[in-house]
Amino acid sequence: MDKGRTEIAELGEFGLIDRLTKDFPVRNAGTVKAAGDDAAVIDAGDRYMLFSSDLMLEGVDFDLVYFPLKHLGYKAVVRGIGDILAMNGLPEQLTVSIGVSAKLSVEDLDELYAGIRGACEDYRVDLVGGDTTASVNGLVIGISVVGFVAKDMITYRSGAKVNDLVCITGDLGAAYMGLHLLEREKRAFAGNDNPQPQFEGYEYILRRQLKPVAPIDAVHSLHSAGIVPTSMIDITDGLASDVLQICKSSDCGVRLYLERIPIARETHRMAEELKADPVVAALNGGDDHELLFTVPVTRQGEIAKIGGIDIIGHITSPLAGARLVTPDGGEISVTAPGFRDR
Ligand code: ADP
Ligand code: MG
């Protein structure tokens, strides 16, 4: 019988994951949370073990023309750690699996692992294994990270409540602007006899793209302050997509205030130069590696004391939808690829 053919684009990434993972009933009592959050949650006795995997492909997730291997190794670990932090946990172990193309030398892989080692040092994580194979289509990096969290501190995407404050760590859109700068210089390099990349004054956005920081300090600060967010997600696909994930999982709406979204001066400057909109970079850019979380409104003062965290809006009823309020009081719907307008 003809089962027909559905194009992946019809479902989108999230629809595809939902479809592929839906017929897997949980068979083990230790499986507390399967697919659908930033990391899987497994009962480890007195605490929860968190487990997350990420895959990065050359030509899709990174371009080795301008991405130094050392930075790539570091960034791959940061990305993996972000998913553990998003569950309010701390990372402890990781495995690294690589598919290696023939164009890479042993010294190249030494560089990649120097970056991985640096991130392991910075975030106190142990490399405990992995896998190595040949690849015909460029470099493949798969990272799995294990972390732990006290059971009463676990934070899912699904716990946001009406009136909760929406908070984010750091600033948004810079990594995306860094990527644009690197792409611009790559194009200039291709068509120029005297290629001198123009990176002066752009250090911040380049660092955000090439050597991101996992917001582990913010998680430590929340732990110290005794604040357990009601929901949390790491911002990897852009604020819009990730806040919509919170709305979907928590069955709520959200009201964000555009002028409160933290965007660095350097991001504004690059956007101006490229005639791009810095707000679009923040909303849809991705690669920010910051945390988006919600807390009860009673925690506002404590959040302000921590520093480095901005309150950008609040949670509303699901009927109110996801709204972005502009400085002139206008309202626009928050949309992202893979989500239907609600
Ligand atoms: P993130 O961007 O935080 O890495 P994703 O959007 O990739 O998360 O994935 C969302 C959820 O779906 C996660 O819980 C992840 O483990 C799960 N998932 C993604 N791809 C697959 C897959 N191919 N099979 C099973 N689960 C998947
Ligand atoms: Mg995530």
Tab-separated table of C-alpha atoms and ligand atoms in Angstrom:
chain	number	residue	atom	x	y	z
A	1	MET	CA	0.000	0.000	0.000
A	2	ASP	CA	1.253	3.474	-0.807
A	3	LYS	CA	1.987	5.242	2.453
A	4	GLY	CA	2.469	8.543	0.640
A	5	ARG	CA	5.355	10.883	1.176
A	6	THR	CA	5.479	13.811	3.543
A	7	GLU	CA	8.208	16.392	3.082
A	8	ILE	CA	10.105	17.217	6.292
A	9	ALA	CA	9.463	20.917	5.650
A	10	GLU	CA	5.717	20.294	6.086
A	11	LEU	CA	6.275	19.293	9.726
A	12	GLY	CA	9.179	21.574	10.610
A	13	GLU	CA	11.889	20.549	13.081
A	14	PHE	CA	9.657	20.502	16.157
A	15	GLY	CA	6.793	18.737	14.389
A	16	LEU	CA	9.211	16.125	13.123
A	17	ILE	CA	10.653	15.467	16.601
A	18	ASP	CA	7.119	15.175	18.049
A	19	ARG	CA	6.124	12.691	15.380
A	20	LEU	CA	9.244	10.551	15.718
A	21	THR	CA	9.155	10.393	19.512
A	22	LYS	CA	5.427	10.006	20.181
A	23	ASP	CA	5.129	6.196	20.207
A	24	PHE	CA	7.669	5.530	22.911
A	25	PRO	CA	5.891	4.715	26.157
A	26	VAL	CA	8.136	5.032	29.208
A	27	ARG	CA	9.100	1.517	30.372
A	28	ASN	CA	11.427	2.265	33.270
A	29	ALA	CA	10.499	3.858	36.571
A	30	GLY	CA	13.772	5.803	36.507
A	31	THR	CA	12.729	7.761	33.396
A	32	VAL	CA	11.225	10.907	34.885
A	33	LYS	CA	11.162	13.050	31.718
A	34	ALA	CA	11.801	11.779	28.199
A	35	ALA	CA	12.131	13.912	25.031
A	36	GLY	CA	10.599	17.370	25.034
A	37	ASP	CA	12.687	19.451	27.405
A	38	ASP	CA	16.294	20.649	27.256
A	39	ALA	CA	17.571	17.430	28.815
A	40	ALA	CA	16.161	14.055	29.792
A	41	VAL	CA	15.602	13.585	33.538
A	42	ILE	CA	16.550	10.286	35.177
A	43	ASP	CA	16.014	9.322	38.805
A	44	ALA	CA	19.443	8.803	40.366
A	45	GLY	CA	18.329	8.122	43.943
A	46	ASP	CA	18.809	11.247	46.051
A	47	ARG	CA	18.983	13.560	43.014
A	48	TYR	CA	18.090	13.701	39.335
A	49	MET	CA	20.542	12.936	36.593
A	50	LEU	CA	20.190	15.115	33.480
A	51	PHE	CA	21.220	13.919	30.052
A	52	SER	CA	21.396	15.822	26.787
A	53	SER	CA	22.868	15.302	23.296
A	54	ASP	CA	23.776	17.760	20.561
A	55	LEU	CA	25.046	17.236	17.049
A	56	MET	CA	27.018	19.752	14.981
A	57	LEU	CA	27.715	19.282	11.276
A	58	GLU	CA	30.252	21.063	9.136
A	59	GLY	CA	28.517	23.111	6.460
A	60	VAL	CA	25.285	23.220	8.484
A	61	ASP	CA	26.245	24.312	12.009
A	62	PHE	CA	29.724	25.673	11.391
A	63	ASP	CA	32.084	26.710	8.600
A	64	LEU	CA	35.737	25.736	9.072
A	65	VAL	CA	36.830	28.535	6.722
A	66	TYR	CA	36.497	31.014	9.580
A	67	PHE	CA	35.742	28.916	12.639
A	68	PRO	CA	39.023	27.913	14.343
A	69	LEU	CA	38.913	24.282	15.490
A	70	LYS	CA	39.913	25.197	19.022
A	71	HIS	CA	36.964	27.536	19.326
A	72	LEU	CA	34.691	24.966	17.763
A	73	GLY	CA	35.616	22.392	20.409
A	74	TYR	CA	35.012	24.928	23.150
A	75	LYS	CA	31.693	26.046	21.719
A	76	ALA	CA	30.413	22.479	21.251
A	77	VAL	CA	30.910	21.871	24.982
A	78	VAL	CA	29.271	25.194	25.902
A	79	ARG	CA	26.247	24.242	23.804
A	80	GLY	CA	25.935	20.889	25.577
A	81	ILE	CA	26.291	22.460	29.004
A	82	GLY	CA	23.535	24.979	28.222
A	83	ASP	CA	20.922	22.226	28.122
A	84	ILE	CA	21.913	21.012	31.600
A	85	LEU	CA	21.865	24.571	33.022
A	86	ALA	CA	18.397	25.043	31.508
A	87	MET	CA	17.117	22.300	33.825
A	88	ASN	CA	18.666	24.215	36.760
A	89	GLY	CA	21.377	21.551	36.983
A	90	LEU	CA	25.166	21.563	36.888
A	91	PRO	CA	27.204	19.574	34.339
A	92	GLU	CA	29.615	16.843	35.475
A	93	GLN	CA	30.524	14.492	32.610
A	94	LEU	CA	30.555	14.550	28.828
A	95	THR	CA	31.260	12.303	25.872
A	96	VAL	CA	32.515	13.537	22.513
A	97	SER	CA	31.901	11.644	19.291
A	98	ILE	CA	33.561	12.747	16.072
A	99	GLY	CA	33.204	11.891	12.407
A	100	VAL	CA	36.497	12.947	10.853
A	101	SER	CA	37.003	13.830	7.198
A	102	ALA	CA	40.309	13.047	5.484
A	103	LYS	CA	41.151	16.741	5.065
A	104	LEU	CA	41.799	17.078	8.804
A	105	SER	CA	45.209	16.237	10.248
A	106	VAL	CA	46.048	14.889	13.687
A	107	GLU	CA	47.226	18.377	14.617
A	108	ASP	CA	43.826	19.774	13.605
A	109	LEU	CA	42.125	17.334	15.950
A	110	ASP	CA	44.611	18.277	18.689
A	111	GLU	CA	43.328	21.836	18.269
A	112	LEU	CA	39.703	20.713	18.488
A	113	TYR	CA	40.484	18.825	21.682
A	114	ALA	CA	42.453	21.749	23.120
A	115	GLY	CA	39.193	23.690	22.914
A	116	ILE	CA	37.220	20.844	24.446
A	117	ARG	CA	39.823	20.621	27.226
A	118	GLY	CA	39.583	24.370	27.884
A	119	ALA	CA	35.824	24.184	28.302
A	120	CYS	CA	36.162	21.090	30.534
A	121	GLU	CA	38.506	23.121	32.762
A	122	ASP	CA	36.360	26.254	32.768
A	123	TYR	CA	33.160	24.366	33.621
A	124	ARG	CA	34.690	21.577	35.718
A	125	VAL	CA	33.411	18.790	33.475
A	126	ASP	CA	35.065	15.388	32.907
A	127	LEU	CA	35.474	13.895	29.443
A	128	VAL	CA	34.459	10.262	29.985
A	129	GLY	CA	34.286	8.773	26.484
A	130	GLY	CA	32.938	9.080	22.972
A	131	ASP	CA	33.367	7.524	19.568
A	132	THR	CA	35.552	8.125	16.521
A	133	THR	CA	34.717	7.312	12.941
A	134	ALA	CA	35.517	8.463	9.410
A	135	SER	CA	33.213	10.921	7.651
A	136	VAL	CA	32.912	11.506	3.915
A	137	ASN	CA	30.971	14.738	4.274
A	138	GLY	CA	32.971	16.956	6.583
A	139	LEU	CA	33.470	17.098	10.325
A	140	VAL	CA	30.720	15.845	12.633
A	141	ILE	CA	30.760	16.560	16.377
A	142	GLY	CA	28.317	14.908	18.772
A	143	ILE	CA	28.371	15.955	22.412
A	144	SER	CA	26.444	14.331	25.245
A	145	VAL	CA	26.484	15.903	28.673
A	146	VAL	CA	25.439	14.484	32.014
A	147	GLY	CA	24.522	16.756	34.894
A	148	PHE	CA	22.782	16.607	38.240
A	149	VAL	CA	20.209	18.625	40.141
A	150	ALA	CA	18.568	18.316	43.554
A	151	LYS	CA	15.082	16.893	43.085
A	152	ASP	CA	13.317	19.925	44.553
A	153	MET	CA	15.238	22.258	42.232
A	154	ILE	CA	14.520	20.657	38.858
A	155	THR	CA	13.153	23.217	36.385
A	156	TYR	CA	11.180	22.255	33.306
A	157	ARG	CA	9.905	24.346	30.406
A	158	SER	CA	6.397	23.677	31.623
A	159	GLY	CA	5.986	25.458	34.981
A	160	ALA	CA	5.437	29.116	34.008
A	161	LYS	CA	2.365	30.667	35.680
A	162	VAL	CA	0.302	33.768	34.852
A	163	ASN	CA	2.008	36.944	36.170
A	164	ASP	CA	5.429	35.296	36.501
A	165	LEU	CA	8.274	37.546	35.404
A	166	VAL	CA	10.193	36.623	32.258
A	167	CYS	CA	13.940	36.970	32.827
A	168	ILE	CA	16.991	36.526	30.648
A	169	THR	CA	20.700	36.357	31.359
A	170	GLY	CA	23.220	38.362	29.333
A	171	ASP	CA	22.351	40.057	26.064
A	172	LEU	CA	20.939	38.825	22.778
A	173	GLY	CA	21.721	39.012	19.075
A	174	ALA	CA	25.490	39.525	19.355
A	175	ALA	CA	26.486	36.024	18.236
A	176	TYR	CA	24.275	36.375	15.190
A	177	MET	CA	25.892	39.686	14.291
A	178	GLY	CA	29.315	38.079	14.833
A	179	LEU	CA	28.337	35.392	12.348
A	180	HIS	CA	27.322	38.031	9.803
A	181	LEU	CA	30.651	39.774	10.224
A	182	LEU	CA	32.538	36.501	9.685
A	183	GLU	CA	30.450	35.752	6.598
A	184	ARG	CA	31.138	39.252	5.253
A	185	GLU	CA	34.880	38.860	5.739
A	186	LYS	CA	34.749	35.420	4.102
A	187	ARG	CA	33.134	36.974	1.029
A	188	ALA	CA	35.700	39.776	0.994
A	189	PHE	CA	38.467	37.183	1.311
A	190	ALA	CA	37.117	35.269	-1.686
A	191	GLY	CA	37.142	38.250	-4.014
A	192	ASN	CA	40.217	40.157	-2.882
A	193	ASP	CA	43.958	39.909	-3.641
A	194	ASN	CA	44.913	41.576	-0.413
A	195	PRO	CA	42.636	40.074	2.186
A	196	GLN	CA	42.954	41.729	5.580
A	197	PRO	CA	39.984	40.849	7.763
A	198	GLN	CA	38.525	43.952	9.404
A	199	PHE	CA	37.865	42.738	12.926
A	200	GLU	CA	39.043	45.700	14.994
A	201	GLY	CA	36.349	47.103	17.232
A	202	TYR	CA	34.202	44.005	16.713
A	203	GLU	CA	35.791	41.870	19.432
A	204	TYR	CA	32.637	41.520	21.492
A	205	ILE	CA	30.351	40.158	18.782
A	206	LEU	CA	33.121	37.879	17.501
A	207	ARG	CA	33.716	36.505	20.979
A	208	ARG	CA	29.997	35.856	21.387
A	209	GLN	CA	30.040	33.800	18.172
A	210	LEU	CA	33.439	32.116	18.507
A	211	LYS	CA	33.868	31.708	22.261
A	212	PRO	CA	30.480	31.811	23.956
A	213	VAL	CA	30.119	31.626	27.723
A	214	ALA	CA	27.683	29.176	29.292
A	215	PRO	CA	25.617	31.080	31.908
A	216	ILE	CA	26.726	28.834	34.764
A	217	ASP	CA	27.336	31.847	37.045
A	218	ALA	CA	23.675	32.819	36.773
A	219	VAL	CA	22.617	29.303	37.786
A	220	HIS	CA	25.001	29.377	40.776
A	221	SER	CA	23.576	32.786	41.753
A	222	LEU	CA	19.995	31.515	41.550
A	223	HIS	CA	20.979	28.521	43.692
A	224	SER	CA	22.654	30.786	46.275
A	225	ALA	CA	19.625	33.087	46.378
A	226	GLY	CA	17.343	30.072	46.878
A	227	ILE	CA	15.371	30.939	43.743
A	228	VAL	CA	14.007	27.997	41.746
A	229	PRO	CA	12.633	29.323	38.432
A	230	THR	CA	9.124	28.166	37.548
A	231	SER	CA	10.313	27.412	33.996
A	232	MET	CA	13.559	27.674	32.053
A	233	ILE	CA	15.046	27.088	28.580
A	234	ASP	CA	18.365	27.891	26.977
A	235	ILE	CA	18.189	30.443	24.182
A	236	THR	CA	19.760	28.746	21.186
A	237	ASP	CA	17.206	29.356	18.437
A	238	GLY	CA	16.483	33.031	19.199
A	239	LEU	CA	14.335	34.591	21.905
A	240	ALA	CA	11.124	34.276	19.852
A	241	SER	CA	11.374	30.541	19.243
A	242	ASP	CA	12.476	29.770	22.789
A	243	VAL	CA	9.845	31.903	24.528
A	244	LEU	CA	7.241	30.190	22.342
A	245	GLN	CA	8.560	26.832	23.570
A	246	ILE	CA	7.916	28.009	27.132
A	247	CYS	CA	4.390	29.150	26.161
A	248	LYS	CA	3.667	25.836	24.467
A	249	SER	CA	5.015	23.674	27.310
A	250	SER	CA	3.482	25.822	30.073
A	251	ASP	CA	0.231	26.488	28.185
A	252	CYS	CA	0.485	30.226	28.697
A	253	GLY	CA	0.869	33.485	26.830
A	254	VAL	CA	3.580	36.087	27.254
A	255	ARG	CA	3.996	39.855	27.034
A	256	LEU	CA	7.494	41.050	26.243
A	257	TYR	CA	8.602	44.680	26.160
A	258	LEU	CA	10.861	45.444	23.237
A	259	GLU	CA	12.891	48.182	24.917
A	260	ARG	CA	13.734	45.852	27.781
A	261	ILE	CA	15.387	43.237	25.587
A	262	PRO	CA	19.113	43.606	26.311
A	263	ILE	CA	21.089	44.230	23.135
A	264	ALA	CA	24.755	45.212	23.371
A	265	ARG	CA	26.028	48.474	21.906
A	266	GLU	CA	28.335	46.508	19.595
A	267	THR	CA	25.359	44.538	18.288
A	268	HIS	CA	23.514	47.762	17.469
A	269	ARG	CA	26.577	49.135	15.726
A	270	MET	CA	27.110	46.050	13.551
A	271	ALA	CA	23.404	45.924	12.695
A	272	GLU	CA	23.494	49.556	11.613
A	273	GLU	CA	26.498	48.899	9.426
A	274	LEU	CA	24.861	45.900	7.775
A	275	LYS	CA	21.504	47.674	7.539
A	276	ALA	CA	20.018	44.873	9.624
A	277	ASP	CA	17.557	45.120	12.504
A	278	PRO	CA	19.193	44.346	15.888
A	279	VAL	CA	15.794	43.349	17.309
A	280	VAL	CA	15.417	40.708	14.603
A	281	ALA	CA	18.892	39.450	15.546
A	282	ALA	CA	17.768	39.166	19.181
A	283	LEU	CA	14.427	37.565	18.365
A	284	ASN	CA	15.437	35.182	15.605
A	285	GLY	CA	19.227	35.135	15.493
A	286	GLY	CA	20.131	32.256	17.730
A	287	ASP	CA	23.414	30.983	19.188
A	288	ASP	CA	23.101	33.273	22.203
A	289	HIS	CA	23.610	30.545	24.842
A	290	GLU	CA	21.755	32.558	27.450
A	291	LEU	CA	18.946	31.379	29.738
A	292	LEU	CA	15.323	32.435	29.578
A	293	PHE	CA	13.433	31.730	32.783
A	294	THR	CA	10.374	32.714	34.743
A	295	VAL	CA	10.023	33.482	38.460
A	296	PRO	CA	7.079	34.511	40.640
A	297	VAL	CA	6.677	38.285	40.753
A	298	THR	CA	7.507	38.232	44.498
A	299	ARG	CA	11.129	37.459	43.541
A	300	GLN	CA	11.657	40.666	41.579
A	301	GLY	CA	13.889	42.347	44.188
A	302	GLU	CA	16.138	39.309	44.606
A	303	ILE	CA	16.543	38.952	40.828
A	304	ALA	CA	17.546	42.619	40.562
A	305	LYS	CA	20.205	42.081	43.257
A	306	ILE	CA	21.879	39.232	41.360
A	307	GLY	CA	22.845	41.498	38.437
A	308	GLY	CA	23.320	40.490	34.802
A	309	ILE	CA	19.690	39.398	34.583
A	310	ASP	CA	17.006	41.459	32.830
A	311	ILE	CA	13.277	41.232	33.348
A	312	ILE	CA	11.793	41.607	29.886
A	313	GLY	CA	8.109	40.861	30.419
A	314	HIS	CA	5.584	38.656	32.122
A	315	ILE	CA	3.488	35.556	31.597
A	316	THR	CA	-0.155	35.927	30.565
A	317	SER	CA	-3.095	33.611	29.954
A	318	PRO	CA	-2.853	31.348	26.893
A	319	LEU	CA	-5.700	33.262	25.232
A	320	ALA	CA	-3.621	36.459	25.234
A	321	GLY	CA	-1.041	34.813	22.964
A	322	ALA	CA	2.615	35.785	22.695
A	323	ARG	CA	2.955	39.553	22.298
A	324	LEU	CA	5.796	41.997	21.897
A	325	VAL	CA	5.030	45.540	23.039
A	326	THR	CA	6.896	48.244	21.100
A	327	PRO	CA	8.068	51.499	22.743
A	328	ASP	CA	5.161	53.437	21.175
A	329	GLY	CA	2.694	51.067	22.841
A	330	GLY	CA	1.977	49.048	19.709
A	331	GLU	CA	1.814	45.273	19.834
A	332	ILE	CA	3.094	42.614	17.528
A	333	SER	CA	2.711	38.878	17.607
A	334	VAL	CA	5.832	36.875	18.498
A	335	THR	CA	6.426	34.377	15.714
A	336	ALA	CA	9.166	31.927	14.845
A	337	PRO	CA	9.709	29.247	12.224
A	338	GLY	CA	8.080	26.003	13.316
A	339	PHE	CA	5.323	27.723	15.295
A	340	ARG	CA	1.850	28.561	14.100
A	341	ASP	CA	0.476	31.996	14.934
A	342	ARG	CA	-1.872	31.716	17.880
B	1	ADP	P1	17.886	21.716	22.071
B	1	ADP	O1	17.780	22.779	21.008
B	1	ADP	O2	17.682	22.218	23.447
B	1	ADP	O3	19.101	20.852	21.918
B	1	ADP	P2	16.016	20.288	20.486
B	1	ADP	O4	15.064	21.332	20.005
B	1	ADP	O5	17.098	19.785	19.600
B	1	ADP	O6	16.643	20.743	21.864
B	1	ADP	O7	15.177	19.024	20.970
B	1	ADP	C1	14.005	19.158	21.729
B	1	ADP	C2	13.745	17.840	22.434
B	1	ADP	O8	13.568	16.772	21.509
B	1	ADP	C3	14.851	17.395	23.362
B	1	ADP	O9	14.249	16.827	24.506
B	1	ADP	C4	15.595	16.350	22.565
B	1	ADP	O10	16.207	15.392	23.395
B	1	ADP	C5	14.506	15.715	21.739
B	1	ADP	N1	14.982	15.218	20.436
B	1	ADP	C6	15.519	15.965	19.425
B	1	ADP	N2	15.792	15.195	18.359
B	1	ADP	C7	15.447	13.934	18.672
B	1	ADP	C8	15.486	12.672	17.976
B	1	ADP	N3	15.961	12.598	16.737
B	1	ADP	N4	15.012	11.572	18.625
B	1	ADP	C9	14.556	11.666	19.896
B	1	ADP	N5	14.472	12.811	20.602
B	1	ADP	C10	14.914	13.948	20.007
B	2	MG	MG	18.054	23.485	24.749
